[in-house]
Amino acid sequence: MTSMPFRLTALALAISAIVSNMSSADARPAKAYRDLNHNGRLDPYEDGRRSDEVRIEDLLRRMTLEEKVGTMMHATLPSRDPLGHEGDSYDPKETARLINEAKVTSFITRLAVAPDAMARQNNAAQRVAEGSRLGIPLTISTDPRNHFQAVFGASTRGGGFSLWPETLGLAAIGDLSLVRRFGEIARREYRATGIHMALSPQADLATEPRWPRTTATFGSDPAAVSRLVGAYVAGFQGSDTGLTRDGVATVVKHWVGYGAQPDGFDGHNYYGRIARLGNATFAQHVAAFDGALAVRTAGIMPTYPILTGVSLDGKPLEPVGAGFNRQLLTDLLRGQKGFRGLVLSDWAVTNDCPVTCSAPTADKPQGIDAIAVPWGVETLSKEDRFAKGVNAGIDQFGGVADSAILLAAYKAGKVPLSRIDESVRRVLRIKFQLGLFENPYVDEAAALNVVGDAGARAEAEKAQRRAQVLLENRQNLLPFVAGRKVWLYKIDAAEAWARGFTVVDDPAQADLAIVRVDAPFETLHPHHFFGSRQNEGRLDFRDGQPDFEAIKRASARVPTAVVINLDRPAILTNVRDKAHVLLATFGASDAAVYDVLTGKARPEGKLPFELPSSMSAVESQDPAAPDDSVAPLYPRGAGL
């Protein structure tokens, strides 16, 4: 007969065994957790009851060096082309290679497909990741998708997402609650399709009027930009105190001084690799990021150009792009500003810049194989660029999957393991905060009901109307009354007929005219990949330009409404005297414009930047200083 003490001892040992194995096994059914490493046990990083930090450390211990450096890449989900923006699906073979061989677990998507198709493609990519050695889920990011302008490398259009004014339009309204509401709606749409990270917003100050990236900013005033960016981040992330479970991680860009580009030449291009500031103006550009930092944005993206004219702690900035600048990333951003999140480089900073990148010609234009922005470190090897970037403060490299090169830098003693682990923790923390280890999949059918639903569309369309800025209404010509004959230029005639107007072919036969135009621009660098796609150069209307000729033709005959989309601060000096109505938009449908012109909707916008009076005033202003041109035609804040 077994003695009682023995039975108690055996029971105690059994209980002890169960407790001690709680870190690796659980009495719950197997389906109660995801066995990501396929070992039949519940490991700490798979256990949703544990804290994120415990799970991160457990997973970090299990990762190989190859998996760690792969985690520090943020590549592109491949489609029919290497940049991932052509086609309606991801390339399954190349996607599997990037996940299983390069060990990449973060990707940008550029697909523009229906919501259910987007959800389906992202789910398929997640299934590949789940089959990897540790089953680490993918973080899928995107450039902005909810606005009118679509320029490669800056924004994406399509896929049924609700269509809002550009962020400049949200700035024109100036309503923080609306900006936050926009973020909440976009967050819901992103998550419904399996997107977890917004490579936005831009906290860049719009200080150089010719700069092509102006349209995605919140304008020129540092205090206003700070407030509006903070509201945007809070809406996307789900709180004022950081990323929430159902949020979308924001990567605020571009740290810092990106808008101060002489002549407006953009830093994507070799000819735009320099920004010019002074210490006082630099402080204004930094202040624009304060709102994002206050609400704990998950990520920050450094800018491309080399900043000149700036000193920190009495020392001039090293003449390298911000992604390689320890003073900007470690000393200022992490040290002085206390940022603890992810630093994700802008795209292609470690690539080589061949002659077709720096000096392309008509015979040898810059192609996708020559996209590179290693400004200030062109002479370094790729290995040394990776090492310099990591040691400066980069956690993840955008647009590349060169994990083997970073591994070589580590093996050569150029990057300490502690820095690699520090970066990997930051990448993993976002995945855990978003609940991706529990479930990275989305309901493909439900995505159709969530993305661009009727309520979201209605709110977006109302914002398109509110954001318009009425600059002139001479003789109180507005609102236009139905029944009149109207001549139209670049605006939908069907909408006019539907509102009771008679559309005529000749201004001489009309009672009034509506002329819709864009801010003037030039294509000054047609052989550069980005230069050929960006609006550069002059901002004034000139004889011979089709839009200006249409304005002159109409206004010579009848009272004319000129509706101008301000992706940059146009010069309207020789337009104002011809227009009875001058209406500025920042992304608006023809229907939204008609609603304002006919009095169905009220334009509430105020200019988010000044409009210069001449090109000579533009050319003489400081590219880093907000609203400093001589005798501006309309000041910031103008609007009837």
XYZ file of C-alpha atoms in Angstrom:
640
model
C 0.000 0.000 0.000
C 1.395 3.401 -1.016
C 1.892 5.814 1.836
C 0.088 9.186 1.944
C 3.303 11.245 1.984
C 4.415 9.577 -1.249
C 1.083 10.297 -2.931
C 1.294 13.971 -1.859
C 4.873 14.203 -3.089
C 3.909 12.742 -6.454
C 1.016 15.192 -6.768
C 3.284 18.101 -5.864
C 5.792 17.009 -8.485
C 3.062 16.785 -11.094
C 1.784 20.285 -10.315
C 5.334 21.584 -10.321
C 5.918 20.056 -13.725
C 2.787 21.668 -15.122
C 3.722 25.095 -13.749
C 7.301 24.858 -14.953
C 6.132 23.939 -18.439
C 3.698 26.855 -18.748
C 6.317 28.699 -20.786
C 6.428 25.940 -23.393
C 3.098 24.086 -23.182
C -0.483 24.756 -22.146
C -3.466 22.636 -21.185
C -5.615 24.620 -23.655
C -6.589 22.909 -26.936
C -3.977 23.172 -29.670
C -6.111 25.618 -31.656
C -6.163 28.130 -28.790
C -2.844 29.548 -29.974
C -0.839 29.765 -33.198
C 2.099 27.385 -33.197
C 4.244 29.715 -35.244
C 7.480 27.747 -34.997
C 5.667 24.448 -35.618
C 7.097 22.637 -32.570
C 3.815 21.577 -30.980
C 4.345 23.731 -27.866
C 3.151 27.128 -26.692
C 6.333 29.172 -26.533
C 6.465 32.538 -24.750
C 6.461 34.637 -27.934
C 3.308 32.787 -29.064
C 1.544 33.369 -25.742
C -0.804 36.347 -25.902
C -1.183 36.390 -22.115
C 2.400 37.547 -21.691
C 3.627 41.119 -21.990
C 4.951 42.357 -25.309
C 8.409 42.830 -23.832
C 8.614 39.235 -22.578
C 7.486 37.958 -25.963
C 9.959 40.171 -27.814
C 12.908 38.953 -25.762
C 11.898 35.317 -26.175
C 11.598 35.674 -29.940
C 14.836 37.627 -30.181
C 16.689 34.760 -28.468
C 15.337 32.322 -31.037
C 16.236 34.388 -34.108
C 19.341 33.712 -36.160
C 21.547 36.560 -37.319
C 20.141 36.082 -40.810
C 16.611 36.529 -39.474
C 17.600 39.599 -37.500
C 19.195 41.459 -40.385
C 16.293 40.422 -42.626
C 13.964 42.044 -40.118
C 15.867 45.297 -40.666
C 14.810 45.410 -44.344
C 11.546 47.011 -45.524
C 11.128 45.723 -49.066
C 8.449 45.949 -51.755
C 5.808 43.271 -52.244
C 6.650 42.343 -55.833
C 4.168 42.393 -58.673
C 4.804 42.280 -62.413
C 7.509 44.920 -61.995
C 10.231 45.253 -59.334
C 8.605 48.368 -57.882
C 5.353 46.497 -57.273
C 2.893 48.961 -58.823
C 1.900 47.089 -61.982
C -0.449 44.130 -62.052
C -3.271 42.973 -59.824
C -1.430 40.448 -57.668
C 1.864 39.792 -55.952
C 4.439 37.547 -57.566
C 4.156 34.447 -55.334
C 7.578 33.030 -56.187
C 9.460 36.274 -55.527
C 7.395 36.978 -52.404
C 8.342 33.559 -51.026
C 12.019 34.181 -51.851
C 12.059 37.505 -50.013
C 10.405 35.984 -46.945
C 12.198 32.658 -46.783
C 15.635 33.502 -48.164
C 16.156 37.210 -47.444
C 14.147 36.808 -44.178
C 12.212 40.032 -44.790
C 9.084 40.573 -42.679
C 8.167 44.186 -43.578
C 6.910 45.290 -46.997
C 5.301 48.202 -48.780
C 2.363 47.392 -51.049
C 1.669 49.443 -54.165
C -1.173 47.390 -55.590
C -4.234 49.401 -56.621
C -6.959 46.771 -56.722
C -10.441 46.228 -55.285
C -10.571 45.947 -51.471
C -11.328 42.212 -51.415
C -8.524 41.559 -53.895
C -6.107 43.582 -51.753
C -7.164 41.633 -48.662
C -6.759 38.368 -50.536
C -3.250 39.221 -51.733
C -2.138 40.343 -48.280
C -3.575 37.197 -46.696
C -1.661 35.082 -49.211
C 1.592 36.833 -48.303
C 0.863 36.286 -44.597
C 0.378 32.565 -45.210
C 3.853 32.391 -46.710
C 5.239 34.141 -43.619
C 3.358 31.778 -41.296
C 5.104 28.847 -42.940
C 8.567 30.255 -42.243
C 10.796 28.897 -39.458
C 9.462 31.212 -36.752
C 6.219 32.259 -38.425
C 6.856 35.973 -37.867
C 3.910 37.883 -39.402
C 4.426 40.561 -42.017
C 4.044 44.282 -41.420
C 2.509 45.696 -44.609
C 2.818 49.432 -45.256
C 1.570 51.877 -47.867
C 2.032 55.400 -49.125
C -1.136 57.540 -48.780
C -4.174 56.116 -50.614
C -7.034 58.465 -49.732
C -6.213 61.533 -51.829
C -6.384 62.725 -55.435
C -2.746 63.052 -56.397
C -0.896 59.861 -57.295
C 2.845 60.268 -57.867
C 5.177 57.294 -57.727
C 7.224 57.282 -54.560
C 4.804 59.640 -52.794
C 1.201 58.435 -53.054
C -1.104 55.795 -54.497
C -4.600 56.090 -55.905
C -7.213 53.427 -56.487
C -8.665 50.458 -54.709
C -11.930 52.060 -53.618
C -10.571 53.949 -50.601
C -12.552 57.008 -49.516
C -11.355 60.041 -51.449
C -10.424 63.073 -49.325
C -8.726 66.378 -50.106
C -4.961 66.370 -49.999
C -3.542 67.037 -46.550
C -3.120 70.643 -47.717
C -6.916 70.713 -48.013
C -7.308 69.373 -44.485
C -4.937 72.135 -43.388
C -7.077 74.680 -45.246
C -10.078 73.597 -43.167
C -7.908 73.639 -40.026
C -10.271 71.435 -37.998
C -8.286 69.105 -35.737
C -11.306 66.894 -35.079
C -11.806 66.440 -38.819
C -8.155 65.486 -39.345
C -8.422 62.945 -36.556
C -11.670 61.633 -38.034
C -9.955 61.253 -41.401
C -7.248 59.198 -39.687
C -9.843 56.990 -38.012
C -11.619 56.255 -41.290
C -8.393 55.628 -43.212
C -7.201 53.394 -40.354
C -10.334 51.263 -40.610
C -9.915 50.974 -44.391
C -6.231 50.064 -44.134
C -6.750 47.373 -41.523
C -9.700 45.879 -43.422
C -7.389 45.183 -46.363
C -4.451 43.924 -44.287
C -2.362 47.119 -44.218
C -0.754 47.956 -40.857
C 1.559 50.910 -41.422
C 1.064 54.355 -42.953
C 4.168 55.872 -44.511
C 2.691 59.257 -43.647
C 1.997 61.999 -42.736
C 4.466 64.613 -43.918
C 5.380 67.023 -41.154
C 7.609 68.856 -43.640
C 7.150 72.613 -43.796
C 6.106 73.987 -47.186
C 8.665 76.800 -47.221
C 9.982 76.656 -50.811
C 7.041 77.394 -53.146
C 8.460 75.414 -56.069
C 8.924 72.170 -54.112
C 6.988 69.250 -55.721
C 6.137 67.562 -52.404
C 4.133 70.541 -51.107
C 0.732 69.011 -51.789
C 1.128 66.309 -49.114
C 2.171 68.749 -46.379
C -0.001 70.650 -43.913
C 1.326 74.000 -45.087
C 3.912 76.501 -43.959
C 3.152 77.373 -40.325
C 5.157 75.240 -37.839
C 2.609 75.489 -35.015
C -0.340 74.594 -37.241
C 1.562 71.739 -38.879
C 2.507 70.342 -35.471
C -1.118 70.344 -34.278
C -2.529 68.881 -37.484
C 0.107 66.156 -37.755
C -0.545 65.201 -34.139
C -4.265 64.816 -34.879
C -3.500 62.740 -37.979
C -1.230 60.395 -36.023
C -3.730 60.023 -33.167
C -6.480 59.143 -35.645
C -4.416 56.517 -37.423
C -2.839 54.975 -34.322
C -6.045 55.010 -32.283
C -5.030 57.170 -29.327
C -3.166 60.229 -28.077
C -0.681 58.002 -26.264
C 0.641 55.690 -28.934
C -0.246 52.719 -31.107
C -3.315 50.646 -30.217
C -4.278 47.082 -31.074
C -6.588 48.082 -33.941
C -4.460 51.050 -35.010
C -2.222 51.714 -37.965
C 1.381 52.594 -37.164
C 2.344 55.985 -38.591
C 5.808 56.790 -39.917
C 6.025 60.584 -39.856
C 8.338 62.091 -42.434
C 10.789 63.508 -43.364
C 13.104 64.242 -40.442
C 14.028 67.066 -40.964
C 14.275 70.145 -43.216
C 13.076 68.455 -46.402
C 10.990 71.430 -47.535
C 14.005 73.768 -47.638
C 15.207 72.673 -51.079
C 16.739 75.505 -53.164
C 14.797 76.051 -56.409
C 12.351 73.442 -55.117
C 14.484 70.634 -56.539
C 13.475 67.463 -54.732
C 15.840 65.232 -52.768
C 14.836 62.096 -54.680
C 17.079 63.465 -57.427
C 20.837 63.944 -57.543
C 20.369 67.618 -58.456
C 18.214 68.063 -55.336
C 20.570 66.468 -52.833
C 21.205 69.708 -50.886
C 18.828 71.586 -48.563
C 19.754 75.040 -47.274
C 18.740 76.259 -43.822
C 20.016 78.360 -40.935
C 19.835 77.463 -37.277
C 16.751 79.626 -36.736
C 14.803 78.233 -39.688
C 15.989 74.703 -38.849
C 14.380 75.073 -35.416
C 11.060 75.860 -37.111
C 11.271 72.734 -39.254
C 12.023 70.661 -36.143
C 9.115 72.218 -34.243
C 6.694 70.981 -36.901
C 7.321 67.416 -35.655
C 6.502 68.151 -32.021
C 2.837 67.167 -32.312
C 3.691 63.767 -33.748
C 6.265 63.106 -31.036
C 3.826 64.167 -28.321
C 1.291 61.511 -29.361
C 4.062 58.917 -29.732
C 4.144 58.181 -33.420
C 5.376 54.636 -33.991
C 7.935 55.665 -36.572
C 9.975 58.476 -38.074
C 11.455 58.555 -41.589
C 14.628 60.622 -42.172
C 14.826 62.969 -45.114
C 17.011 62.472 -48.188
C 18.997 65.699 -48.633
C 22.181 66.925 -47.001
C 21.388 69.855 -44.704
C 23.723 72.829 -45.012
C 23.998 75.870 -42.759
C 22.967 74.039 -39.568
C 24.902 73.354 -36.367
C 23.916 71.187 -33.405
C 25.599 71.752 -30.050
C 28.025 74.085 -31.772
C 29.105 71.541 -34.379
C 28.166 71.789 -38.069
C 26.109 68.869 -39.323
C 28.069 66.188 -41.095
C 27.442 66.672 -44.853
C 25.541 63.432 -45.369
C 21.865 62.644 -45.887
C 19.800 62.515 -42.706
C 19.642 58.719 -42.769
C 23.395 58.631 -42.243
C 23.589 61.539 -39.828
C 24.067 60.496 -36.194
C 23.648 64.094 -35.025
C 20.118 64.220 -36.451
C 18.959 60.719 -35.563
C 20.687 59.810 -32.307
C 21.658 63.136 -30.751
C 18.633 65.243 -31.707
C 15.743 62.850 -32.375
C 16.448 60.217 -29.737
C 18.521 62.273 -27.319
C 16.936 65.709 -27.158
C 13.454 64.777 -28.389
C 13.226 61.468 -26.544
C 11.907 59.445 -29.474
C 11.810 55.704 -28.722
C 10.115 54.321 -31.814
C 11.216 52.963 -35.178
C 13.495 54.901 -37.526
C 12.747 53.705 -41.057
C 14.964 55.078 -43.797
C 13.461 56.523 -46.928
C 13.777 54.305 -49.974
C 17.024 53.272 -51.686
C 19.527 55.206 -49.545
C 22.054 52.356 -49.669
C 21.982 51.890 -53.454
C 24.778 52.921 -55.800
C 24.197 56.051 -57.895
C 25.696 55.419 -61.366
C 25.995 58.021 -64.120
C 22.425 57.326 -65.230
C 21.396 58.332 -61.690
C 23.514 61.483 -61.370
C 23.628 62.660 -64.997
C 21.079 60.834 -67.172
C 20.593 61.786 -70.802
C 17.949 61.319 -73.473
C 19.896 58.341 -74.759
C 20.509 56.940 -71.277
C 17.686 58.070 -68.968
C 17.494 57.048 -65.332
C 15.591 53.778 -65.063
C 14.357 51.859 -62.065
C 17.661 50.003 -61.903
C 19.433 53.319 -61.213
C 17.162 54.683 -58.469
C 19.450 55.623 -55.593
C 19.729 58.385 -52.993
C 23.000 57.823 -51.074
C 23.652 61.537 -50.726
C 26.948 62.340 -49.059
C 28.038 58.686 -48.993
C 28.239 58.012 -52.714
C 31.868 56.917 -52.469
C 31.239 54.357 -49.711
C 30.583 50.715 -50.452
C 27.076 49.369 -49.879
C 28.396 47.503 -46.848
C 29.768 50.712 -45.366
C 26.525 52.579 -46.137
C 24.519 50.002 -44.208
C 26.957 50.193 -41.316
C 26.953 53.989 -41.259
C 23.160 54.080 -41.380
C 22.730 51.621 -38.501
C 25.331 53.367 -36.375
C 23.686 56.724 -37.103
C 20.331 55.432 -35.859
C 18.447 53.675 -38.657
C 16.471 50.611 -37.542
C 15.101 49.554 -40.902
C 16.112 50.256 -44.503
C 13.350 51.151 -46.947
C 13.036 49.789 -50.455
C 15.786 47.190 -50.238
C 16.152 43.542 -49.288
C 19.956 43.433 -49.109
C 20.093 41.607 -45.791
C 23.225 39.715 -46.803
C 25.133 42.998 -47.123
C 24.166 44.096 -43.619
C 25.144 40.650 -42.338
C 28.557 41.084 -43.970
C 28.925 44.470 -42.265
C 28.252 42.810 -38.906
C 30.731 40.002 -39.584
C 33.337 42.593 -40.537
C 32.908 44.228 -37.117
C 31.329 47.384 -38.509
C 28.006 47.019 -36.662
C 27.665 45.717 -33.086
C 25.137 42.996 -32.307
C 23.618 45.244 -29.644
C 22.566 47.762 -32.315
C 21.049 45.035 -34.464
C 19.096 43.658 -31.499
C 17.934 47.147 -30.562
C 16.526 47.702 -34.054
C 14.905 44.278 -34.274
C 13.141 44.895 -30.955
C 11.605 48.072 -32.372
C 10.356 46.290 -35.488
C 8.912 43.396 -33.493
C 7.297 45.690 -30.927
C 5.030 47.194 -33.588
C 3.972 43.721 -34.733
C 3.089 42.700 -31.177
C 1.312 45.992 -30.443
C -0.888 45.453 -33.493
C -1.790 41.896 -32.492
C -0.306 40.373 -35.637
C 1.137 37.377 -33.802
C -2.411 36.467 -32.764
C -4.008 37.030 -36.181
C -2.545 38.814 -39.215
C -5.410 37.767 -41.499
C -8.429 39.806 -42.585
C -11.929 38.965 -43.793
C -11.702 39.369 -47.553
C -15.455 39.705 -48.113
C -15.852 42.202 -45.273
C -13.200 44.468 -46.853
C -15.706 45.342 -49.583
C -18.153 46.641 -46.989
C -15.591 48.593 -44.976
C -13.474 50.324 -47.607
C -15.146 53.419 -48.974
C -18.529 52.663 -47.418
C -21.319 55.188 -47.870
C -20.658 56.946 -44.591
C -16.942 57.328 -45.251
C -17.575 58.593 -48.783
C -20.045 61.168 -47.503
C -17.576 62.509 -44.948
C -14.781 62.627 -47.532
C -16.947 64.428 -50.076
C -18.060 66.976 -47.492
C -14.392 67.652 -46.694
C -13.677 68.209 -50.404
C -16.233 71.012 -50.347
C -15.183 72.534 -47.022
C -11.510 72.673 -48.064
C -12.076 74.978 -51.048
C -10.833 78.548 -50.599
C -12.808 81.404 -52.118
C -10.279 84.102 -52.941
C -12.419 86.384 -55.122
C -16.158 86.862 -55.664
C -16.352 90.115 -57.598
C -19.794 91.655 -58.008
C -21.120 88.821 -55.837
C -21.306 86.592 -58.877
C -21.766 83.507 -56.698
C -23.852 81.511 -56.394
C -24.467 80.595 -60.035
C -28.160 80.187 -60.797
C -29.503 77.300 -62.888
C -30.898 78.027 -66.327
C -27.942 80.063 -67.535
C -25.703 79.227 -70.490
C -22.162 78.245 -69.481
C -18.881 77.612 -71.282
C -16.654 75.003 -69.644
C -12.966 74.155 -69.659
C -11.612 70.965 -68.045
C -14.741 70.370 -65.970
C -17.474 67.788 -66.485
C -20.284 69.021 -68.743
C -22.671 66.308 -67.549
C -22.539 67.745 -64.049
C -23.487 71.179 -65.425
C -26.413 69.823 -67.395
C -27.588 67.885 -64.321
C -27.684 71.153 -62.365
C -29.866 72.876 -64.936
C -27.236 74.751 -66.959
C -27.028 74.842 -70.728
C -23.513 74.040 -71.909
C -22.341 75.928 -75.012
C -19.289 75.504 -77.242
C -18.311 79.170 -77.548
C -17.800 81.703 -74.729
C -19.468 84.302 -76.940
C -22.725 82.358 -76.598
C -22.460 81.963 -72.810
C -23.680 83.892 -69.809
C -20.701 82.786 -67.740
C -17.682 80.468 -67.884
C -16.089 77.951 -65.561
C -12.406 77.303 -66.190
C -10.682 74.583 -64.161
C -6.875 74.674 -64.177
C -3.834 73.363 -62.338
C -1.000 75.348 -60.819
C 1.633 75.966 -63.515
C 4.755 73.809 -63.620
C 7.636 72.765 -65.824
C 9.386 69.463 -66.447
C 12.965 70.642 -66.069
C 14.651 67.258 -65.694
C 12.901 64.883 -68.096
C 15.626 62.226 -68.004
C 15.614 61.740 -64.226
C 13.196 59.064 -63.003
C 11.530 61.257 -60.388
C 12.240 64.599 -62.071
C 10.201 63.472 -65.068
C 7.243 62.763 -62.756
C 7.388 65.846 -60.530
C 5.999 69.352 -60.986
C 8.985 71.689 -60.899
C 9.906 75.181 -61.957
C 7.774 78.238 -62.562
C 4.540 78.994 -60.769
C 3.179 81.805 -62.952
C 0.754 81.745 -65.884
C 2.225 82.787 -69.213
C 0.956 83.481 -72.713
C 0.755 80.370 -74.836
C 0.036 78.049 -71.933
C -3.284 76.279 -72.751
C -4.807 76.887 -69.316
C -3.979 80.601 -69.418
C -5.242 80.940 -72.970
C -8.550 79.395 -71.839
C -8.778 81.917 -68.984
C -8.124 84.798 -71.369
C -10.574 83.505 -73.967
C -13.393 83.117 -71.458
C -12.840 86.276 -69.445
C -12.739 88.437 -72.583
C -16.367 87.463 -73.261
C -18.201 86.633 -70.027
C -17.849 86.677 -66.238
C -15.507 83.812 -65.470
C -14.919 81.524 -62.516
C -11.364 80.244 -62.387
C -10.974 77.119 -60.251
C -7.321 76.293 -59.583
C -5.907 73.216 -57.900
C -3.006 74.345 -55.715
C -0.600 71.451 -55.468
C 1.966 74.285 -55.125
C 1.478 78.015 -54.338
C 0.651 79.389 -57.782
C 1.220 83.002 -58.786
C -2.189 84.451 -59.720
C -1.255 88.076 -60.337
C -2.307 88.047 -64.010
C -5.269 85.753 -63.323
C -6.950 87.687 -60.537
C -7.798 90.640 -62.807
C -9.505 88.298 -65.279
C -11.530 86.202 -62.849
C -14.788 87.323 -61.317
C -14.582 84.216 -59.132
C -11.279 82.743 -57.996
C -11.629 79.450 -56.171
C -8.704 77.354 -54.907
C -8.960 73.602 -54.396
C -6.635 70.995 -52.886
C -8.127 67.871 -54.390
C -11.827 68.070 -55.200
C -14.161 66.323 -57.620
C -16.025 68.283 -60.283
C -19.217 67.622 -58.324
C -17.672 69.211 -55.234
C -16.680 72.279 -57.255
C -20.137 72.659 -58.771
C -21.703 72.402 -55.313
C -19.618 75.349 -54.123
C -20.202 77.440 -57.256
C -23.972 76.937 -57.066
C -24.215 77.608 -53.339
C -25.153 74.057 -52.397
C -21.986 73.852 -50.269
C -19.986 76.498 -48.448
C -16.221 76.859 -48.954
C -14.603 77.141 -45.531
C -10.933 76.911 -46.425
C -8.171 79.398 -45.682
C -4.865 79.337 -47.538
C -2.353 77.072 -45.744
C 0.517 79.080 -47.268
C 0.938 82.455 -48.920
C 0.620 82.914 -52.671
C 3.572 84.916 -54.061
C 3.022 87.852 -56.398
C 5.835 87.154 -58.882
C 8.548 84.727 -59.848
C 11.191 87.278 -58.884
C 9.737 87.267 -55.352
C 9.907 83.473 -55.302
C 13.480 83.419 -56.524
C 14.665 85.875 -53.883
C 12.984 84.249 -50.852
C 14.712 81.946 -48.355
C 13.800 78.308 -49.177
C 13.767 77.463 -45.452
C 11.659 80.367 -44.171
C 7.852 80.169 -44.068
C 5.879 82.743 -46.056
C 8.717 85.209 -46.639
C 8.256 86.350 -50.237
C 8.046 90.089 -50.885
C 4.519 91.525 -51.206
C 2.576 88.263 -51.489
C -0.611 88.458 -53.540
C -2.543 86.542 -50.854
C -1.223 85.926 -47.327
C -1.480 82.641 -45.508
C -4.951 82.456 -43.999
C -6.641 84.316 -46.865
C -10.142 83.215 -47.854
C -13.550 84.875 -48.051
